[in-house]
Short mmCIF file of C-alpha atoms in Angstrom, two decimals:
data_model
loop_
_atom_site.label_atom_id
_atom_site.label_comp_id
_atom_site.label_asym_id
_atom_site.label_seq_id
_atom_site.Cartn_x
_atom_site.Cartn_y
_atom_site.Cartn_z
CA UNK K 1365 -13.06 4.80 2.57
CA UNK K 1366 -10.44 5.99 4.89
CA UNK K 1367 -8.82 4.28 7.97
CA UNK K 1368 -9.33 5.71 11.45
CA UNK K 1369 -7.00 7.60 12.87
CA UNK K 1370 -3.51 5.85 13.86
CA UNK K 1371 -4.16 6.69 17.48
CA UNK K 1372 -7.89 6.34 17.87
CA UNK K 1373 -7.78 2.95 15.74
CA UNK K 1374 -4.85 1.52 18.00
CA UNK K 1375 -7.08 2.63 21.11
CA UNK K 1376 -10.09 0.88 19.61
CA UNK K 1377 -7.98 -2.42 18.38
CA UNK K 1378 -6.66 -2.61 21.99
CA UNK K 1379 -10.06 -2.46 23.66
CA UNK K 1380 -11.28 -5.14 21.79
CA UNK K 1381 -8.77 -7.46 23.11
CA UNK K 1382 -9.80 -6.96 26.60
CA UNK K 1383 -12.90 -8.05 28.87
CA UNK K 1384 -14.00 -10.66 26.57
CA UNK K 1385 -16.16 -13.56 27.96
CA UNK K 1386 -14.79 -17.20 27.15
CA UNK K 1387 -15.95 -18.58 23.91
CA UNK K 1388 -16.05 -14.83 22.74
CA UNK K 1389 -13.00 -13.90 21.46
CA UNK K 1390 -12.20 -11.19 18.97
CA UNK K 1391 -12.25 -12.59 15.56
CA UNK K 1392 -10.09 -11.18 12.91
CA UNK K 1393 -10.30 -12.16 9.16
CA UNK K 1394 -7.11 -12.14 7.44
CA UNK K 1395 -7.46 -10.20 4.16
CA UNK K 1396 -5.08 -10.26 1.20
CA UNK K 1397 -5.93 -7.37 -1.09
CA UNK K 1398 -8.75 -4.62 -0.87
CA UNK K 1399 -11.62 -6.64 -2.49
CA UNK K 1400 -11.21 -9.29 0.41
CA UNK K 1401 -10.93 -6.42 3.13
CA UNK K 1402 -14.38 -4.73 2.10
CA UNK K 1403 -16.19 -8.22 2.13
CA UNK K 1404 -14.92 -8.86 5.63
CA UNK K 1405 -15.61 -5.31 7.20
CA UNK K 1406 -18.84 -5.20 5.27
CA UNK K 1407 -19.86 -8.65 7.09
CA UNK K 1408 -19.55 -6.76 10.23
CA UNK K 1409 -15.89 -7.54 11.88
CA UNK K 1410 -14.57 -4.57 13.94
CA UNK K 1411 -10.86 -5.10 12.81
CA UNK K 1412 -9.00 -7.29 10.42
CA UNK K 1413 -5.63 -8.51 10.61
CA UNK K 1414 -3.35 -9.10 7.46
CA UNK K 1415 -1.76 -12.53 6.73
CA UNK K 1416 1.86 -12.14 5.21
CA UNK K 1417 1.12 -15.71 3.59
CA UNK K 1418 -1.88 -14.77 2.20
CA UNK K 1419 -0.50 -11.26 0.79
CA UNK K 1420 2.31 -13.31 -0.28
CA UNK K 1421 0.15 -15.67 -2.38
CA UNK K 1422 -2.02 -12.64 -3.68
CA UNK K 1423 1.17 -10.94 -5.03
CA UNK K 1424 3.02 -14.44 -6.55
CA UNK K 1425 5.31 -14.66 -3.90
CA UNK K 1426 5.98 -17.76 -1.55
CA UNK K 1427 5.61 -17.22 1.98
CA UNK K 1428 8.63 -15.29 3.66
CA UNK K 1429 9.77 -14.01 0.38
CA UNK K 1430 7.64 -10.84 -0.50
CA UNK K 1431 9.74 -7.95 -1.20
CA UNK K 1432 8.97 -5.65 2.01
CA UNK K 1433 8.02 -2.49 -0.69
CA UNK K 1434 5.42 -5.04 -1.90
CA UNK K 1435 4.27 -6.05 1.26
CA UNK K 1436 3.67 -2.34 2.51
CA UNK K 1437 2.27 -1.42 -0.50
CA UNK K 1438 -0.49 -3.98 -0.58
CA UNK K 1439 -1.14 -3.40 3.26
CA UNK K 1440 -1.71 0.22 2.28
CA UNK K 1441 -4.34 -0.75 -0.11
CA UNK K 1442 -6.20 -3.16 2.21
CA UNK K 1443 -6.16 -0.27 4.98
CA UNK K 1444 -7.35 2.41 2.42
CA UNK K 1445 -10.25 0.08 1.65
CA UNK K 1446 -11.99 0.13 4.92
CA UNK K 1447 -13.22 1.87 8.00
CA UNK K 1448 -12.16 -0.76 10.42
CA UNK K 1449 -8.59 -0.90 12.36
CA UNK K 1450 -6.21 -3.10 10.56
CA UNK K 1451 -3.32 -5.03 12.17
CA UNK K 1452 -0.22 -5.78 9.76
CA UNK K 1453 1.78 -9.17 9.62
CA UNK K 1454 5.11 -8.04 8.76
CA UNK K 1455 6.83 -11.13 9.63
CA UNK K 1456 10.11 -10.65 11.67
CA UNK K 1457 10.29 -6.80 10.43
CA UNK K 1458 12.42 -7.38 7.29
CA UNK K 1459 15.74 -6.42 8.58
CA UNK K 1460 14.39 -2.91 9.26
CA UNK K 1461 15.58 -1.05 12.65
CA UNK K 1462 12.56 -0.02 14.98
CA UNK K 1463 12.23 3.49 14.07
CA UNK K 1464 12.07 2.84 10.37
CA UNK K 1465 9.92 -0.23 10.96
CA UNK K 1466 7.44 1.60 12.91
CA UNK K 1467 7.37 4.48 10.45
CA UNK K 1468 6.91 2.26 7.64
CA UNK K 1469 3.65 0.76 9.44
CA UNK K 1470 2.21 4.17 10.52
CA UNK K 1471 2.31 5.53 6.88
CA UNK K 1472 0.13 2.39 5.88
CA UNK K 1473 -2.36 3.32 8.27
CA UNK K 1474 -1.88 -0.10 10.39
CA UNK K 1475 -2.74 0.08 14.08
CA UNK K 1476 -1.31 -2.72 15.08
CA UNK K 1477 1.53 -5.54 13.97
CA UNK K 1478 2.64 -9.00 14.18
CA UNK K 1479 6.43 -9.47 14.79
CA UNK K 1480 7.61 -12.85 14.85
CA UNK K 1481 10.64 -14.28 16.55
CA UNK K 1482 12.04 -16.67 13.58
CA UNK K 1483 15.57 -15.96 12.15
CA UNK K 1484 14.65 -16.41 8.61
CA UNK K 1485 18.55 -16.41 8.17
CA UNK K 1486 19.23 -19.27 10.27
CA UNK K 1487 16.07 -21.09 10.05
CA UNK K 1488 15.97 -21.50 13.95
CA UNK K 1489 14.75 -19.00 16.88
CA UNK K 1490 15.79 -15.36 17.60
CA UNK K 1491 17.40 -15.34 21.11
CA UNK K 1492 14.52 -14.56 23.40
CA UNK K 1493 16.29 -11.45 25.37
CA UNK K 1494 17.32 -10.41 21.99
CA UNK K 1495 13.71 -10.86 20.48
CA UNK K 1496 12.38 -8.74 23.92
CA UNK K 1497 14.74 -6.01 23.40
CA UNK K 1498 13.64 -5.31 19.77
CA UNK K 1499 10.15 -5.36 20.98
CA UNK K 1500 10.70 -3.15 23.67
CA UNK K 1501 12.59 -0.91 21.10
CA UNK K 1502 9.36 -1.08 18.64
CA UNK K 1503 7.05 -0.30 21.46
CA UNK K 1504 9.33 3.13 22.16
CA UNK K 1505 9.24 4.57 18.95
CA UNK K 1506 5.42 3.37 18.46
CA UNK K 1507 4.18 4.61 21.83
CA UNK K 1508 0.31 3.71 22.13
CA UNK K 1509 -0.12 4.01 18.47
CA UNK K 1510 0.69 0.29 17.59
CA UNK K 1511 -1.12 -2.78 19.04
CA UNK K 1512 1.86 -5.45 19.13
CA UNK K 1513 1.30 -8.88 18.62
CA UNK K 1514 4.32 -11.07 19.42
CA UNK K 1515 4.41 -14.36 17.71
CA UNK K 1516 6.02 -17.01 19.55
CA UNK K 1517 7.18 -19.83 17.04
CA UNK K 1518 8.75 -22.42 19.56
CA UNK K 1519 6.13 -24.70 18.14
CA UNK K 1520 7.26 -24.17 14.67
CA UNK K 1521 11.17 -23.97 14.88
CA UNK K 1522 12.10 -25.32 18.13
CA UNK K 1523 13.97 -28.27 16.61
CA UNK K 1524 13.14 -31.97 16.32
CA UNK K 1525 14.46 -32.41 19.96
CA UNK K 1526 12.05 -30.30 21.76
CA UNK K 1527 9.15 -31.96 23.55
CA UNK K 1528 5.91 -30.46 24.05
CA UNK K 1529 6.84 -29.95 27.91
CA UNK K 1530 10.15 -28.26 26.72
CA UNK K 1531 8.08 -26.19 23.96
CA UNK K 1532 5.27 -25.23 26.59
CA UNK K 1533 8.21 -23.72 28.97
CA UNK K 1534 10.11 -22.38 26.47
CA UNK K 1535 6.97 -20.34 24.88
CA UNK K 1536 5.52 -19.40 28.57
CA UNK K 1537 9.24 -18.04 28.79
CA UNK K 1538 9.15 -16.25 25.46
CA UNK K 1539 5.65 -15.00 25.94
CA UNK K 1540 6.34 -13.43 29.69
CA UNK K 1541 9.56 -11.60 28.21
CA UNK K 1542 7.53 -10.32 25.26
CA UNK K 1543 4.56 -8.96 27.16
CA UNK K 1544 6.97 -7.63 29.70
CA UNK K 1545 8.99 -5.48 26.72
CA UNK K 1546 5.37 -4.19 26.11
CA UNK K 1547 3.66 -6.61 23.77
CA UNK K 1548 -0.20 -6.44 24.01
CA UNK K 1549 -0.78 -9.93 22.97
CA UNK K 1550 1.36 -13.06 22.35
CA UNK K 1551 0.83 -15.60 19.62
CA UNK K 1552 2.27 -18.95 20.06
CA UNK K 1553 1.41 -20.23 16.76
CA UNK K 1554 0.62 -23.64 16.14
CA UNK K 1555 0.41 -24.46 19.84
CA UNK K 1556 -1.83 -27.74 20.19
CA UNK K 1557 -5.42 -26.42 21.15
CA UNK K 1558 -5.10 -28.75 24.46
CA UNK K 1559 -2.50 -26.53 25.70
CA UNK K 1560 -4.04 -23.12 25.42
CA UNK K 1561 -5.11 -23.19 28.96
CA UNK K 1562 -1.74 -23.57 30.40
CA UNK K 1563 -0.17 -20.59 28.02
CA UNK K 1564 -3.26 -18.57 28.72
CA UNK K 1565 -2.97 -18.90 32.37
CA UNK K 1566 0.90 -18.06 32.63
CA UNK K 1567 1.36 -15.45 29.89
CA UNK K 1568 -0.31 -12.12 31.72
CA UNK K 1569 -1.51 -10.62 28.19
CA UNK K 1570 -4.27 -11.57 25.87
CA UNK K 1571 -3.40 -14.73 23.74
CA UNK K 1572 -3.77 -15.14 20.09
CA UNK K 1573 -4.61 -18.68 18.60
CA UNK K 1574 -4.75 -19.76 14.99
CA UNK K 1575 -7.78 -21.22 13.61
CA UNK K 1576 -5.88 -22.61 10.29
CA UNK K 1577 -7.80 -26.19 9.95
CA UNK K 1578 -11.54 -26.02 9.28
CA UNK K 1579 -11.56 -29.27 10.64
CA UNK K 1580 -10.41 -27.99 13.86
CA UNK K 1581 -11.65 -25.94 16.71
CA UNK K 1582 -13.90 -23.42 16.31
CA UNK K 1583 -13.06 -19.96 17.14
CA UNK K 1584 -15.65 -19.96 19.77
CA UNK K 1585 -14.33 -23.42 20.99
CA UNK K 1586 -10.64 -21.80 20.98
CA UNK K 1587 -12.01 -18.91 23.05
CA UNK K 1588 -13.22 -21.00 25.92
CA UNK K 1589 -9.57 -22.47 25.89
CA UNK K 1590 -8.37 -19.32 26.84
CA UNK K 1591 -8.09 -17.34 23.17
CA UNK K 1592 -8.95 -13.71 23.50
CA UNK K 1593 -8.02 -13.38 19.74
CA UNK K 1594 -8.46 -15.48 16.97
CA UNK K 1595 -6.71 -15.06 13.21
CA UNK K 1596 -6.78 -17.27 10.28
CA UNK K 1597 -3.39 -16.92 8.41
CA UNK K 1598 -3.86 -17.76 4.93
CA UNK K 1599 -6.77 -20.11 5.64
CA UNK K 1600 -9.54 -17.74 4.28
CA UNK K 1601 -7.70 -16.88 0.80
CA UNK K 1602 -6.99 -20.70 0.44
CA UNK K 1603 -10.73 -21.63 1.15
CA UNK K 1604 -11.78 -18.77 -1.35
CA UNK K 1605 -9.38 -20.38 -4.04
CA UNK K 1606 -10.71 -23.43 -3.65
CA UNK K 1607 -14.01 -22.06 -4.17
CA UNK K 1608 -12.97 -20.22 -7.23
CA UNK K 1609 -11.70 -23.34 -8.48
CA UNK K 1610 -15.31 -25.07 -7.94
CA UNK K 1611 -16.63 -22.35 -9.57
CA UNK K 1612 -14.72 -22.62 -12.74
CA UNK K 1613 -15.27 -26.30 -12.97
CA UNK K 1614 -18.98 -25.33 -13.55
CA UNK K 1615 -18.72 -23.01 -15.99
CA UNK K 1616 -19.38 -23.66 -19.93
CA UNK K 1617 -16.43 -24.30 -22.11
CA UNK K 1618 -15.71 -21.43 -24.65
CA UNK K 1619 -17.23 -22.67 -27.96
#
């Protein structure tokens, strides 16, 4: 199989974010390898979004510790395996300059990317204006060939003294800056579901919500709360591995 041409694929993926009815968000399963990507594409999902944590686990790395060469190679294999658009989670960009980052992404065949505003060197957050400048530079390099999903990490790395109201205000401030910088979608990861209506109303681009918890709100419920796009992080890998563990327990031991 071959991935769609980059510009056409980005146009298709971007369009899938818009005009959605409440309760009917764009659901993007997260493949961690070529085999899982084929399963999700064959199930009829119109696009996929790789999770960096899922790929890291499949390659034997801790989340956030996958060497960039291995990550880009894994993304390439996933995209080569399917005929639907694929967005790639590239964490905070691996320290690559915007031009090189965009070149590497387009070489994989990706038509979208996640870029987070965590500073892994300090364990905190990148200053919002600096992150907005970086997103603007990525947009300038990519043109319309990448759908940029700007991850907002205030609910992850805001610090122990950051209360819910402050976290919401900070997420809205960052989300608006990132949208103005050219982000197609904003992803306030780990935002409590009850805050999604406020975030969606305040940020004038489609909102990504995570369905990490199988016991939490369903994708449709998250859509009714204001999310236009649903991703799963490493959840699908973890559930698959749990099922594999149950399967091997039922196998007869070797004689």
